[in-house]
Each structure stands twice: as structure tokens, then as C-alpha cells.
Amino acid sequence: MEVIETIKKTRAAIAKARPGGRTIGFVPTMGALHEGHFSLIKAAKEQTEFVVVSIFVNPTQFGPNEDIDKYPRPFEADVKACEKLGVDIVFAPTAEQMYPQENITWINVEKVTEPLCGKNRPGHFRGVATVCAKLFNIIQPDKAFFGQKDAQQAVVIKQMVADLNLPLEIIVCPTVREKDGLAISSRNRYLDAEQRKQAALLYAALQEAELFINAGQRKSSELISQMEKILRIGKRIKIEYISIVDAKTLDELDEAKGSSLIALAAKIGTARLIDNIVLDIE
Ligand code: PAF
């Protein structure tokens, strides 16, 4: 496995790997790798022949109140984990490599960036889409792998790839969960023992909605109030949003129907956690 910092060397290494029709798989990350990322790397290993993982804490997707300097950077451990999983290249650029001059060209995906997390994180998806477009141009993968936990991010990236005719396929892999259902995230490390216990209520609330849907309830307002009841059990949980939207367009639904995304965000202590489920409703 090679760990490469520069764009030029990464392009050369990938050009060497491509002949013979070898397919390139790409897993973009900000490091602090966990089981969720490992599942993406494993999927990339299964579906493509040469796997590139990027580790880059992208400054353009952090808001003014989000502390990029506090973002965990266990680089050595990340590299070891990639090596163990059979990754071919870790691309770990500096911010100067990725943004050598003032960036004045942005990818603004409209509409699907407005609801859900877009409401409270202005500019976040502009930064994500822009850095992903840059990374796709550098690596030119056949397939790129994203997690369903960041459901809105996956929708935004799919929309960008379709709208700009980018020659790659976006593969969205299932959310990896702890035994009690908590979606695995690098932010879980900020929870103390009591907060961690309460964090399991996020998935419990999503399951409650599924239960009510299976019993015939379709009204979003009813489903959301059932979910709120579950979340209120956790005194440390501050709900940011609970929404039921069309899984592809992210348009709000008054009634759950078709492919419906039930998504929530909540703050527990300093950690902002998100989770979701997608249900196919007749
Ligand atoms: O999901 C993430 O870790 C980031 O948003 C991504 C896709 C690596 C872009 O910086």
C-alpha cells in the first residue's frame, strides 16, 4: 500500500494501476476511520480491483461554529487499518494541495441541499460537493462508496454525478450499527457514559416509526410525535429535526409513501448525531 500526499503522484500511481481494464474503487473519508468506513472499504474491495481511500479533513464543509481543529486525526491508526483491509493507495493531501489558491469555483447542488441538515449547516453541502468533485477528478474512479448514515450527502452526490455526467457510479452502503442500534460515527467518542446510553434512543425512535407504519399509520405528524415521545425519554437529547421526506427528492411528505426517508438529527452534549431509515411503503 502506498500513502501519497500529492495529487501528481496519486494520478501517476492510479494511471499505472488502470491498464488491463482494472476498475478503480474510491472511498472518500475525513479519517478517524471506524467500522462504518471499513464496510465501505470492504464493499470497494469486493466490487472493484484497485481501491483508493482519501483521508482529508475538508475545511470548506465546516461552518464558522464548527471547530475543524478539534476534528480527530488518528492518522497512523487510519493508515494501519487501510493496510490491513488491503487498500492500494491512501491519498492524504494537505489543505494546500487541495486548495492551493482561494477557491472561487463551487458546486452548488440546489433543492436537495435545502431541507434536513442543510437548514442548520449553511454551506456544508457546497463544501462536500465541491471537494467530492475535486477528488473524483483526481482519482477518476469507476465507483465511489458512501454510507447511508449520511443519507442527504449521498443524495446530493448522486444528483451532482447525474447532473454533471460524471463518469462514475455512486454506491451507497448500509449504516453500520452498534449492538444497541446506535449508528457508528466518529462523533460517538464525544459522548459520556450516560449520553452514550441515551444515544441508543435515536435508532429506537426510528424503529418506533417503522412499527407504526407497519401497523398502518401514514401521517407524518403522527409518526413524528411518536418518535418525539421516544426521544424525550433521553433527558440529554436535544432534537434538531425529525423529517419524513421522499428518499430521492428529499421533498417533505405529509404522509409516508413510496420510498420514504425518515431522518433525524439531535444534539447530545456537544455531539451532533444523525440517523435515518428508508422504508418502501406500498
Ligand atoms: O462523509 C465524509 O466523511 C465527508 O463529507 C466526505 C465525503 C469525505 C467529503 O469530505
PDB file of C-alpha atoms and ligand atoms in Angstrom:
ATOM      1  CA  MET A   1       0.000   0.000   0.000  1.00  0.00           C
ATOM      2  CA  GLU A   2       1.223   3.481  -0.831  1.00  0.00           C
ATOM      3  CA  VAL A   3       0.451   6.582   1.237  1.00  0.00           C
ATOM      4  CA  ILE A   4       0.629   9.581  -1.092  1.00  0.00           C
ATOM      5  CA  GLU A   5       0.325  13.263  -0.277  1.00  0.00           C
ATOM      6  CA  THR A   6       0.434  14.899  -3.678  1.00  0.00           C
ATOM      7  CA  ILE A   7      -2.118  14.985  -6.478  1.00  0.00           C
ATOM      8  CA  LYS A   8       0.557  14.457  -9.116  1.00  0.00           C
ATOM      9  CA  LYS A   9       1.935  11.262  -7.554  1.00  0.00           C
ATOM     10  CA  THR A  10      -1.572   9.931  -6.888  1.00  0.00           C
ATOM     11  CA  ARG A  11      -2.556  10.458 -10.528  1.00  0.00           C
ATOM     12  CA  ALA A  12       0.631   8.685 -11.679  1.00  0.00           C
ATOM     13  CA  ALA A  13       0.100   5.714  -9.335  1.00  0.00           C
ATOM     14  CA  ILE A  14      -3.516   5.314 -10.465  1.00  0.00           C
ATOM     15  CA  ALA A  15      -2.543   5.617 -14.144  1.00  0.00           C
ATOM     16  CA  LYS A  16      -0.129   2.731 -13.582  1.00  0.00           C
ATOM     17  CA  ALA A  17      -2.868   0.631 -11.956  1.00  0.00           C
ATOM     18  CA  ARG A  18      -5.561   1.222 -14.586  1.00  0.00           C
ATOM     19  CA  PRO A  19      -4.237  -0.669 -17.653  1.00  0.00           C
ATOM     20  CA  GLY A  20      -5.851  -4.050 -18.339  1.00  0.00           C
ATOM     21  CA  GLY A  21      -9.249  -2.566 -17.564  1.00  0.00           C
ATOM     22  CA  ARG A  22      -8.742  -2.725 -13.808  1.00  0.00           C
ATOM     23  CA  THR A  23     -11.637  -0.971 -12.114  1.00  0.00           C
ATOM     24  CA  ILE A  24     -10.873   1.695  -9.529  1.00  0.00           C
ATOM     25  CA  GLY A  25     -12.910   1.908  -6.318  1.00  0.00           C
ATOM     26  CA  PHE A  26     -12.804   5.056  -4.184  1.00  0.00           C
ATOM     27  CA  VAL A  27     -13.765   5.667  -0.562  1.00  0.00           C
ATOM     28  CA  PRO A  28     -13.575   9.374   0.387  1.00  0.00           C
ATOM     29  CA  THR A  29     -13.131   9.939   4.137  1.00  0.00           C
ATOM     30  CA  MET A  30     -12.065  12.554   6.637  1.00  0.00           C
ATOM     31  CA  GLY A  31     -10.140   9.900   8.599  1.00  0.00           C
ATOM     32  CA  ALA A  32     -10.896   8.746  12.161  1.00  0.00           C
ATOM     33  CA  LEU A  33     -11.863   5.521  10.442  1.00  0.00           C
ATOM     34  CA  HIS A  34     -14.370   3.186  12.111  1.00  0.00           C
ATOM     35  CA  GLU A  35     -16.499   0.135  11.279  1.00  0.00           C
ATOM     36  CA  GLY A  36     -18.710   2.270   9.025  1.00  0.00           C
ATOM     37  CA  HIS A  37     -15.726   3.218   6.845  1.00  0.00           C
ATOM     38  CA  PHE A  38     -14.402  -0.351   6.982  1.00  0.00           C
ATOM     39  CA  SER A  39     -17.671  -1.616   5.489  1.00  0.00           C
ATOM     40  CA  LEU A  40     -17.272   0.875   2.603  1.00  0.00           C
ATOM     41  CA  ILE A  41     -13.690  -0.264   2.009  1.00  0.00           C
ATOM     42  CA  LYS A  42     -14.790  -3.919   2.091  1.00  0.00           C
ATOM     43  CA  ALA A  43     -17.538  -3.186  -0.460  1.00  0.00           C
ATOM     44  CA  ALA A  44     -14.975  -1.387  -2.652  1.00  0.00           C
ATOM     45  CA  LYS A  45     -12.636  -4.402  -2.377  1.00  0.00           C
ATOM     46  CA  GLU A  46     -15.476  -6.721  -3.433  1.00  0.00           C
ATOM     47  CA  GLN A  47     -16.721  -4.621  -6.331  1.00  0.00           C
ATOM     48  CA  THR A  48     -13.536  -3.142  -7.812  1.00  0.00           C
ATOM     49  CA  GLU A  49      -9.952  -4.225  -8.414  1.00  0.00           C
ATOM     50  CA  PHE A  50      -7.912  -1.290  -7.105  1.00  0.00           C
ATOM     51  CA  VAL A  51      -9.014   0.639  -4.035  1.00  0.00           C
ATOM     52  CA  VAL A  52      -8.132   4.226  -3.156  1.00  0.00           C
ATOM     53  CA  VAL A  53      -9.075   5.758   0.211  1.00  0.00           C
ATOM     54  CA  SER A  54      -8.723   9.501   0.712  1.00  0.00           C
ATOM     55  CA  ILE A  55      -8.119  10.972   4.152  1.00  0.00           C
ATOM     56  CA  PHE A  56      -8.718  14.703   4.082  1.00  0.00           C
ATOM     57  CA  VAL A  57     -10.411  16.889   6.681  1.00  0.00           C
ATOM     58  CA  ASN A  58     -12.060  19.227   4.221  1.00  0.00           C
ATOM     59  CA  PRO A  59     -12.105  22.818   5.533  1.00  0.00           C
ATOM     60  CA  THR A  60     -14.758  24.035   3.089  1.00  0.00           C
ATOM     61  CA  GLN A  61     -17.514  21.877   4.601  1.00  0.00           C
ATOM     62  CA  PHE A  62     -17.102  23.197   8.164  1.00  0.00           C
ATOM     63  CA  GLY A  63     -19.263  26.099   9.296  1.00  0.00           C
ATOM     64  CA  PRO A  64     -17.931  29.053  11.315  1.00  0.00           C
ATOM     65  CA  ASN A  65     -19.261  27.451  14.537  1.00  0.00           C
ATOM     66  CA  GLU A  66     -17.828  24.016  13.766  1.00  0.00           C
ATOM     67  CA  ASP A  67     -14.303  23.565  15.067  1.00  0.00           C
ATOM     68  CA  ILE A  68     -12.193  21.933  12.351  1.00  0.00           C
ATOM     69  CA  ASP A  69      -9.126  21.946  14.625  1.00  0.00           C
ATOM     70  CA  LYS A  70     -10.929  19.645  17.062  1.00  0.00           C
ATOM     71  CA  TYR A  71     -11.697  17.062  14.361  1.00  0.00           C
ATOM     72  CA  PRO A  72      -9.949  13.781  15.374  1.00  0.00           C
ATOM     73  CA  ARG A  73      -6.902  12.886  13.279  1.00  0.00           C
ATOM     74  CA  PRO A  74      -5.584   9.449  14.305  1.00  0.00           C
ATOM     75  CA  PHE A  75      -3.594   9.241  11.070  1.00  0.00           C
ATOM     76  CA  GLU A  76      -1.226   6.363  11.964  1.00  0.00           C
ATOM     77  CA  ALA A  77      -4.102   4.133  13.091  1.00  0.00           C
ATOM     78  CA  ASP A  78      -6.089   5.003   9.956  1.00  0.00           C
ATOM     79  CA  VAL A  79      -3.192   4.051   7.693  1.00  0.00           C
ATOM     80  CA  LYS A  80      -2.732   0.760   9.576  1.00  0.00           C
ATOM     81  CA  ALA A  81      -6.428  -0.058   9.230  1.00  0.00           C
ATOM     82  CA  CYS A  82      -6.323   0.645   5.477  1.00  0.00           C
ATOM     83  CA  GLU A  83      -3.277  -1.566   5.096  1.00  0.00           C
ATOM     84  CA  LYS A  84      -4.998  -4.403   6.952  1.00  0.00           C
ATOM     85  CA  LEU A  85      -8.073  -4.128   4.731  1.00  0.00           C
ATOM     86  CA  GLY A  86      -5.980  -4.371   1.546  1.00  0.00           C
ATOM     87  CA  VAL A  87      -6.319  -0.776   0.351  1.00  0.00           C
ATOM     88  CA  ASP A  88      -3.956   0.006  -2.556  1.00  0.00           C
ATOM     89  CA  ILE A  89      -3.491   3.769  -2.123  1.00  0.00           C
ATOM     90  CA  VAL A  90      -4.199   6.157   0.736  1.00  0.00           C
ATOM     91  CA  PHE A  91      -4.416   9.662  -0.702  1.00  0.00           C
ATOM     92  CA  ALA A  92      -3.756  12.056   2.180  1.00  0.00           C
ATOM     93  CA  PRO A  93      -3.332  15.564   0.785  1.00  0.00           C
ATOM     94  CA  THR A  94      -2.650  18.707   2.772  1.00  0.00           C
ATOM     95  CA  ALA A  95      -5.117  21.596   2.591  1.00  0.00           C
ATOM     96  CA  GLU A  96      -2.511  23.418   0.467  1.00  0.00           C
ATOM     97  CA  GLN A  97      -2.558  20.547  -2.063  1.00  0.00           C
ATOM     98  CA  MET A  98      -6.341  20.602  -2.342  1.00  0.00           C
ATOM     99  CA  TYR A  99      -6.830  24.371  -2.133  1.00  0.00           C
ATOM    100  CA  PRO A 100      -3.572  25.996  -3.349  1.00  0.00           C
ATOM    101  CA  GLN A 101      -5.325  29.271  -4.083  1.00  0.00           C
ATOM    102  CA  GLU A 102      -8.509  30.989  -2.952  1.00  0.00           C
ATOM    103  CA  ASN A 103     -11.297  28.681  -4.127  1.00  0.00           C
ATOM    104  CA  ILE A 104     -13.871  30.617  -6.126  1.00  0.00           C
ATOM    105  CA  THR A 105     -15.411  27.750  -8.073  1.00  0.00           C
ATOM    106  CA  TRP A 106     -18.129  25.869  -6.212  1.00  0.00           C
ATOM    107  CA  ILE A 107     -20.599  23.092  -6.871  1.00  0.00           C
ATOM    108  CA  ASN A 108     -23.991  24.257  -5.650  1.00  0.00           C
ATOM    109  CA  VAL A 109     -26.451  21.380  -5.798  1.00  0.00           C
ATOM    110  CA  GLU A 110     -29.858  23.008  -5.351  1.00  0.00           C
ATOM    111  CA  LYS A 111     -33.094  21.831  -3.705  1.00  0.00           C
ATOM    112  CA  VAL A 112     -31.825  18.588  -2.110  1.00  0.00           C
ATOM    113  CA  THR A 113     -29.329  20.614  -0.056  1.00  0.00           C
ATOM    114  CA  GLU A 114     -32.064  22.803   1.479  1.00  0.00           C
ATOM    115  CA  PRO A 115     -34.025  20.568   3.902  1.00  0.00           C
ATOM    116  CA  LEU A 116     -32.812  18.369   6.790  1.00  0.00           C
ATOM    117  CA  CYS A 117     -29.158  19.099   7.707  1.00  0.00           C
ATOM    118  CA  GLY A 118     -28.980  21.826   5.039  1.00  0.00           C
ATOM    119  CA  LYS A 119     -31.212  24.066   7.181  1.00  0.00           C
ATOM    120  CA  ASN A 120     -28.772  24.180  10.087  1.00  0.00           C
ATOM    121  CA  ARG A 121     -25.485  23.816   8.234  1.00  0.00           C
ATOM    122  CA  PRO A 122     -25.432  26.516   5.537  1.00  0.00           C
ATOM    123  CA  GLY A 123     -22.638  25.960   3.019  1.00  0.00           C
ATOM    124  CA  HIS A 124     -21.892  22.457   4.288  1.00  0.00           C
ATOM    125  CA  PHE A 125     -23.098  20.580   1.205  1.00  0.00           C
ATOM    126  CA  ARG A 126     -21.465  23.123  -1.121  1.00  0.00           C
ATOM    127  CA  GLY A 127     -18.149  22.186   0.519  1.00  0.00           C
ATOM    128  CA  VAL A 128     -18.904  18.459   0.361  1.00  0.00           C
ATOM    129  CA  ALA A 129     -19.982  18.523  -3.301  1.00  0.00           C
ATOM    130  CA  THR A 130     -17.008  20.666  -4.304  1.00  0.00           C
ATOM    131  CA  VAL A 131     -14.400  18.505  -2.563  1.00  0.00           C
ATOM    132  CA  CYS A 132     -16.003  15.317  -3.902  1.00  0.00           C
ATOM    133  CA  ALA A 133     -15.943  16.718  -7.458  1.00  0.00           C
ATOM    134  CA  LYS A 134     -12.253  17.593  -6.972  1.00  0.00           C
ATOM    135  CA  LEU A 135     -11.478  14.131  -5.553  1.00  0.00           C
ATOM    136  CA  PHE A 136     -13.405  12.412  -8.372  1.00  0.00           C
ATOM    137  CA  ASN A 137     -11.375  14.427 -10.902  1.00  0.00           C
ATOM    138  CA  ILE A 138      -8.095  13.483  -9.240  1.00  0.00           C
ATOM    139  CA  ILE A 139      -8.821   9.775  -8.775  1.00  0.00           C
ATOM    140  CA  GLN A 140     -11.254   9.167 -11.647  1.00  0.00           C
ATOM    141  CA  PRO A 141     -12.795   6.120 -10.000  1.00  0.00           C
ATOM    142  CA  ASP A 142     -15.288   3.752 -11.605  1.00  0.00           C
ATOM    143  CA  LYS A 143     -17.221   3.522  -8.357  1.00  0.00           C
ATOM    144  CA  ALA A 144     -17.249   5.676  -5.215  1.00  0.00           C
ATOM    145  CA  PHE A 145     -18.669   4.386  -1.934  1.00  0.00           C
ATOM    146  CA  PHE A 146     -20.739   6.391   0.567  1.00  0.00           C
ATOM    147  CA  GLY A 147     -22.602   5.447   3.743  1.00  0.00           C
ATOM    148  CA  GLN A 148     -26.387   5.544   4.092  1.00  0.00           C
ATOM    149  CA  LYS A 149     -25.958   7.144   7.529  1.00  0.00           C
ATOM    150  CA  ASP A 150     -25.225  10.417   5.715  1.00  0.00           C
ATOM    151  CA  ALA A 151     -28.360   9.975   3.614  1.00  0.00           C
ATOM    152  CA  GLN A 152     -28.584  13.577   2.432  1.00  0.00           C
ATOM    153  CA  GLN A 153     -24.904  13.632   1.462  1.00  0.00           C
ATOM    154  CA  ALA A 154     -25.434  10.502  -0.661  1.00  0.00           C
ATOM    155  CA  VAL A 155     -28.465  12.091  -2.399  1.00  0.00           C
ATOM    156  CA  VAL A 156     -26.505  15.316  -3.059  1.00  0.00           C
ATOM    157  CA  ILE A 157     -23.534  13.438  -4.530  1.00  0.00           C
ATOM    158  CA  LYS A 158     -25.753  11.215  -6.695  1.00  0.00           C
ATOM    159  CA  GLN A 159     -27.566  14.308  -8.004  1.00  0.00           C
ATOM    160  CA  MET A 160     -24.250  16.059  -8.784  1.00  0.00           C
ATOM    161  CA  VAL A 161     -22.895  12.990 -10.605  1.00  0.00           C
ATOM    162  CA  ALA A 162     -26.079  12.709 -12.690  1.00  0.00           C
ATOM    163  CA  ASP A 163     -26.386  16.440 -13.434  1.00  0.00           C
ATOM    164  CA  LEU A 164     -22.713  16.829 -14.443  1.00  0.00           C
ATOM    165  CA  ASN A 165     -22.485  13.482 -16.298  1.00  0.00           C
ATOM    166  CA  LEU A 166     -19.537  12.446 -14.175  1.00  0.00           C
ATOM    167  CA  PRO A 167     -18.335   9.030 -15.373  1.00  0.00           C
ATOM    168  CA  LEU A 168     -18.641   7.059 -12.151  1.00  0.00           C
ATOM    169  CA  GLU A 169     -21.210   5.120 -10.185  1.00  0.00           C
ATOM    170  CA  ILE A 170     -22.142   6.045  -6.614  1.00  0.00           C
ATOM    171  CA  ILE A 171     -22.665   3.039  -4.346  1.00  0.00           C
ATOM    172  CA  VAL A 172     -24.490   3.647  -1.071  1.00  0.00           C
ATOM    173  CA  CYS A 173     -23.772   1.074   1.653  1.00  0.00           C
ATOM    174  CA  PRO A 174     -25.977   0.288   4.685  1.00  0.00           C
ATOM    175  CA  THR A 175     -25.468   2.015   8.031  1.00  0.00           C
ATOM    176  CA  VAL A 176     -23.316   0.025  10.441  1.00  0.00           C
ATOM    177  CA  ARG A 177     -24.711  -0.027  13.978  1.00  0.00           C
ATOM    178  CA  GLU A 178     -23.563  -0.843  17.490  1.00  0.00           C
ATOM    179  CA  LYS A 179     -25.349  -3.727  19.267  1.00  0.00           C
ATOM    180  CA  ASP A 180     -27.931  -1.337  20.757  1.00  0.00           C
ATOM    181  CA  GLY A 181     -28.640   0.193  17.342  1.00  0.00           C
ATOM    182  CA  LEU A 182     -26.595   3.408  17.596  1.00  0.00           C
ATOM    183  CA  ALA A 183     -25.217   4.273  14.158  1.00  0.00           C
ATOM    184  CA  ILE A 184     -21.422   4.163  14.258  1.00  0.00           C
ATOM    185  CA  SER A 185     -19.923   7.644  13.894  1.00  0.00           C
ATOM    186  CA  SER A 186     -16.658   9.358  14.743  1.00  0.00           C
ATOM    187  CA  ARG A 187     -18.755  11.726  16.882  1.00  0.00           C
ATOM    188  CA  ASN A 188     -19.851   8.963  19.277  1.00  0.00           C
ATOM    189  CA  ARG A 189     -16.485   9.367  21.014  1.00  0.00           C
ATOM    190  CA  TYR A 190     -17.698  12.698  22.445  1.00  0.00           C
ATOM    191  CA  LEU A 191     -20.481  11.002  24.461  1.00  0.00           C
ATOM    192  CA  ASP A 192     -20.027  10.275  28.176  1.00  0.00           C
ATOM    193  CA  ALA A 193     -21.455   7.001  29.551  1.00  0.00           C
ATOM    194  CA  GLU A 194     -24.949   8.389  30.273  1.00  0.00           C
ATOM    195  CA  GLN A 195     -25.142  10.260  26.959  1.00  0.00           C
ATOM    196  CA  ARG A 196     -23.987   7.127  25.135  1.00  0.00           C
ATOM    197  CA  LYS A 197     -26.829   5.146  26.757  1.00  0.00           C
ATOM    198  CA  GLN A 198     -29.381   7.756  25.707  1.00  0.00           C
ATOM    199  CA  ALA A 199     -27.966   7.898  22.158  1.00  0.00           C
ATOM    200  CA  ALA A 200     -29.470   4.439  21.506  1.00  0.00           C
ATOM    201  CA  LEU A 201     -32.892   6.150  21.624  1.00  0.00           C
ATOM    202  CA  LEU A 202     -32.227   7.700  18.197  1.00  0.00           C
ATOM    203  CA  TYR A 203     -32.478   4.358  16.445  1.00  0.00           C
ATOM    204  CA  ALA A 204     -35.227   3.248  18.834  1.00  0.00           C
ATOM    205  CA  ALA A 205     -37.282   6.252  17.663  1.00  0.00           C
ATOM    206  CA  LEU A 206     -36.750   5.315  14.011  1.00  0.00           C
ATOM    207  CA  GLN A 207     -37.814   1.752  14.787  1.00  0.00           C
ATOM    208  CA  GLU A 208     -40.914   3.084  16.552  1.00  0.00           C
ATOM    209  CA  ALA A 209     -41.867   4.941  13.363  1.00  0.00           C
ATOM    210  CA  GLU A 210     -41.397   1.734  11.357  1.00  0.00           C
ATOM    211  CA  LEU A 211     -43.603  -0.132  13.824  1.00  0.00           C
ATOM    212  CA  PHE A 212     -46.388   2.437  13.468  1.00  0.00           C
ATOM    213  CA  ILE A 213     -46.058   2.400   9.660  1.00  0.00           C
ATOM    214  CA  ASN A 214     -46.322  -1.394   9.661  1.00  0.00           C
ATOM    215  CA  ALA A 215     -49.460  -1.029  11.753  1.00  0.00           C
ATOM    216  CA  GLY A 216     -50.957   1.232   9.062  1.00  0.00           C
ATOM    217  CA  GLN A 217     -50.119   4.762  10.297  1.00  0.00           C
ATOM    218  CA  ARG A 218     -49.043   7.014   7.420  1.00  0.00           C
ATOM    219  CA  LYS A 219     -49.472  10.576   8.754  1.00  0.00           C
ATOM    220  CA  SER A 220     -46.053  12.160   9.140  1.00  0.00           C
ATOM    221  CA  SER A 221     -47.181  14.410  12.013  1.00  0.00           C
ATOM    222  CA  GLU A 222     -48.398  11.355  13.980  1.00  0.00           C
ATOM    223  CA  LEU A 223     -45.250   9.366  13.237  1.00  0.00           C
ATOM    224  CA  ILE A 224     -43.053  12.299  14.257  1.00  0.00           C
ATOM    225  CA  SER A 225     -44.899  12.792  17.549  1.00  0.00           C
ATOM    226  CA  GLN A 226     -44.450   9.070  18.342  1.00  0.00           C
ATOM    227  CA  MET A 227     -40.739   9.452  17.670  1.00  0.00           C
ATOM    228  CA  GLU A 228     -40.552  12.561  19.856  1.00  0.00           C
ATOM    229  CA  LYS A 229     -42.084  10.557  22.719  1.00  0.00           C
ATOM    230  CA  ILE A 230     -39.238   8.041  22.493  1.00  0.00           C
ATOM    231  CA  LEU A 231     -36.544  10.720  22.221  1.00  0.00           C
ATOM    232  CA  ARG A 232     -37.948  12.635  25.203  1.00  0.00           C
ATOM    233  CA  ILE A 233     -37.061   9.623  27.397  1.00  0.00           C
ATOM    234  CA  GLY A 234     -33.466  10.789  26.944  1.00  0.00           C
ATOM    235  CA  LYS A 235     -33.233  13.938  29.036  1.00  0.00           C
ATOM    236  CA  ARG A 236     -29.903  14.899  27.447  1.00  0.00           C
ATOM    237  CA  ILE A 237     -31.257  14.673  23.886  1.00  0.00           C
ATOM    238  CA  LYS A 238     -31.972  17.967  22.100  1.00  0.00           C
ATOM    239  CA  ILE A 239     -33.861  17.269  18.887  1.00  0.00           C
ATOM    240  CA  GLU A 240     -32.720  19.376  15.918  1.00  0.00           C
ATOM    241  CA  TYR A 241     -35.159  17.893  13.402  1.00  0.00           C
ATOM    242  CA  ILE A 242     -37.239  14.845  12.615  1.00  0.00           C
ATOM    243  CA  SER A 243     -38.422  14.706   8.991  1.00  0.00           C
ATOM    244  CA  ILE A 244     -40.175  12.317   6.678  1.00  0.00           C
ATOM    245  CA  VAL A 245     -39.197  13.004   3.076  1.00  0.00           C
ATOM    246  CA  ASP A 246     -39.109  11.357  -0.331  1.00  0.00           C
ATOM    247  CA  ALA A 247     -35.881   9.322  -0.335  1.00  0.00           C
ATOM    248  CA  LYS A 248     -34.766  10.634  -3.747  1.00  0.00           C
ATOM    249  CA  THR A 249     -36.004  14.230  -3.967  1.00  0.00           C
ATOM    250  CA  LEU A 250     -35.979  14.912  -0.176  1.00  0.00           C
ATOM    251  CA  ASP A 251     -39.351  16.678  -0.626  1.00  0.00           C
ATOM    252  CA  GLU A 252     -41.266  16.703   2.640  1.00  0.00           C
ATOM    253  CA  LEU A 253     -44.107  14.161   2.809  1.00  0.00           C
ATOM    254  CA  ASP A 254     -47.354  14.782   4.716  1.00  0.00           C
ATOM    255  CA  GLU A 255     -47.910  11.054   4.524  1.00  0.00           C
ATOM    256  CA  ALA A 256     -45.213   8.385   4.332  1.00  0.00           C
ATOM    257  CA  LYS A 257     -45.460   6.732   0.938  1.00  0.00           C
ATOM    258  CA  GLY A 258     -43.278   5.080  -1.717  1.00  0.00           C
ATOM    259  CA  SER A 259     -39.603   5.207  -0.832  1.00  0.00           C
ATOM    260  CA  SER A 260     -39.654   7.328   2.328  1.00  0.00           C
ATOM    261  CA  LEU A 261     -36.642   8.562   4.246  1.00  0.00           C
ATOM    262  CA  ILE A 262     -37.217   9.073   7.952  1.00  0.00           C
ATOM    263  CA  ALA A 263     -34.334  11.195   9.182  1.00  0.00           C
ATOM    264  CA  LEU A 264     -33.390  12.890  12.412  1.00  0.00           C
ATOM    265  CA  ALA A 265     -30.630  14.973  13.929  1.00  0.00           C
ATOM    266  CA  ALA A 266     -30.108  15.590  17.627  1.00  0.00           C
ATOM    267  CA  LYS A 267     -27.540  17.050  19.925  1.00  0.00           C
ATOM    268  CA  ILE A 268     -26.417  15.050  22.921  1.00  0.00           C
ATOM    269  CA  GLY A 269     -23.908  17.097  24.884  1.00  0.00           C
ATOM    270  CA  THR A 270     -21.536  18.534  22.300  1.00  0.00           C
ATOM    271  CA  ALA A 271     -22.099  15.727  19.791  1.00  0.00           C
ATOM    272  CA  ARG A 272     -24.484  16.341  16.908  1.00  0.00           C
ATOM    273  CA  LEU A 273     -25.741  12.926  15.798  1.00  0.00           C
ATOM    274  CA  ILE A 274     -27.794  11.995  12.746  1.00  0.00           C
ATOM    275  CA  ASP A 275     -29.562   8.790  11.768  1.00  0.00           C
ATOM    276  CA  ASN A 276     -32.200   7.596   9.332  1.00  0.00           C
ATOM    277  CA  ILE A 277     -34.057   4.666   7.842  1.00  0.00           C
ATOM    278  CA  VAL A 278     -35.553   4.244   4.372  1.00  0.00           C
ATOM    279  CA  LEU A 279     -38.839   2.361   4.075  1.00  0.00           C
ATOM    280  CA  ASP A 280     -40.559   1.210   0.909  1.00  0.00           C
ATOM    281  CA  ILE A 281     -44.201   1.793   1.636  1.00  0.00           C
ATOM    282  CA  GLU A 282     -46.972   0.385  -0.556  1.00  0.00           C
TER     283      GLU A 282
HETATM  284  O1  PAF B   1     -18.561  11.897   4.708  1.00  0.00           O
HETATM  285  C1  PAF B   1     -17.433  12.447   4.832  1.00  0.00           C
HETATM  286  O2  PAF B   1     -16.581  11.991   5.593  1.00  0.00           O
HETATM  287  C2  PAF B   1     -17.122  13.703   4.031  1.00  0.00           C
HETATM  288  O3  PAF B   1     -18.247  14.520   3.926  1.00  0.00           O
HETATM  289  C3  PAF B   1     -16.517  13.408   2.656  1.00  0.00           C
HETATM  290  C4  PAF B   1     -17.491  12.664   1.763  1.00  0.00           C
HETATM  291  C5  PAF B   1     -15.243  12.609   2.821  1.00  0.00           C
HETATM  292  C6  PAF B   1     -16.168  14.743   1.956  1.00  0.00           C
HETATM  293  O4  PAF B   1     -15.217  15.465   2.680  1.00  0.00           O
END
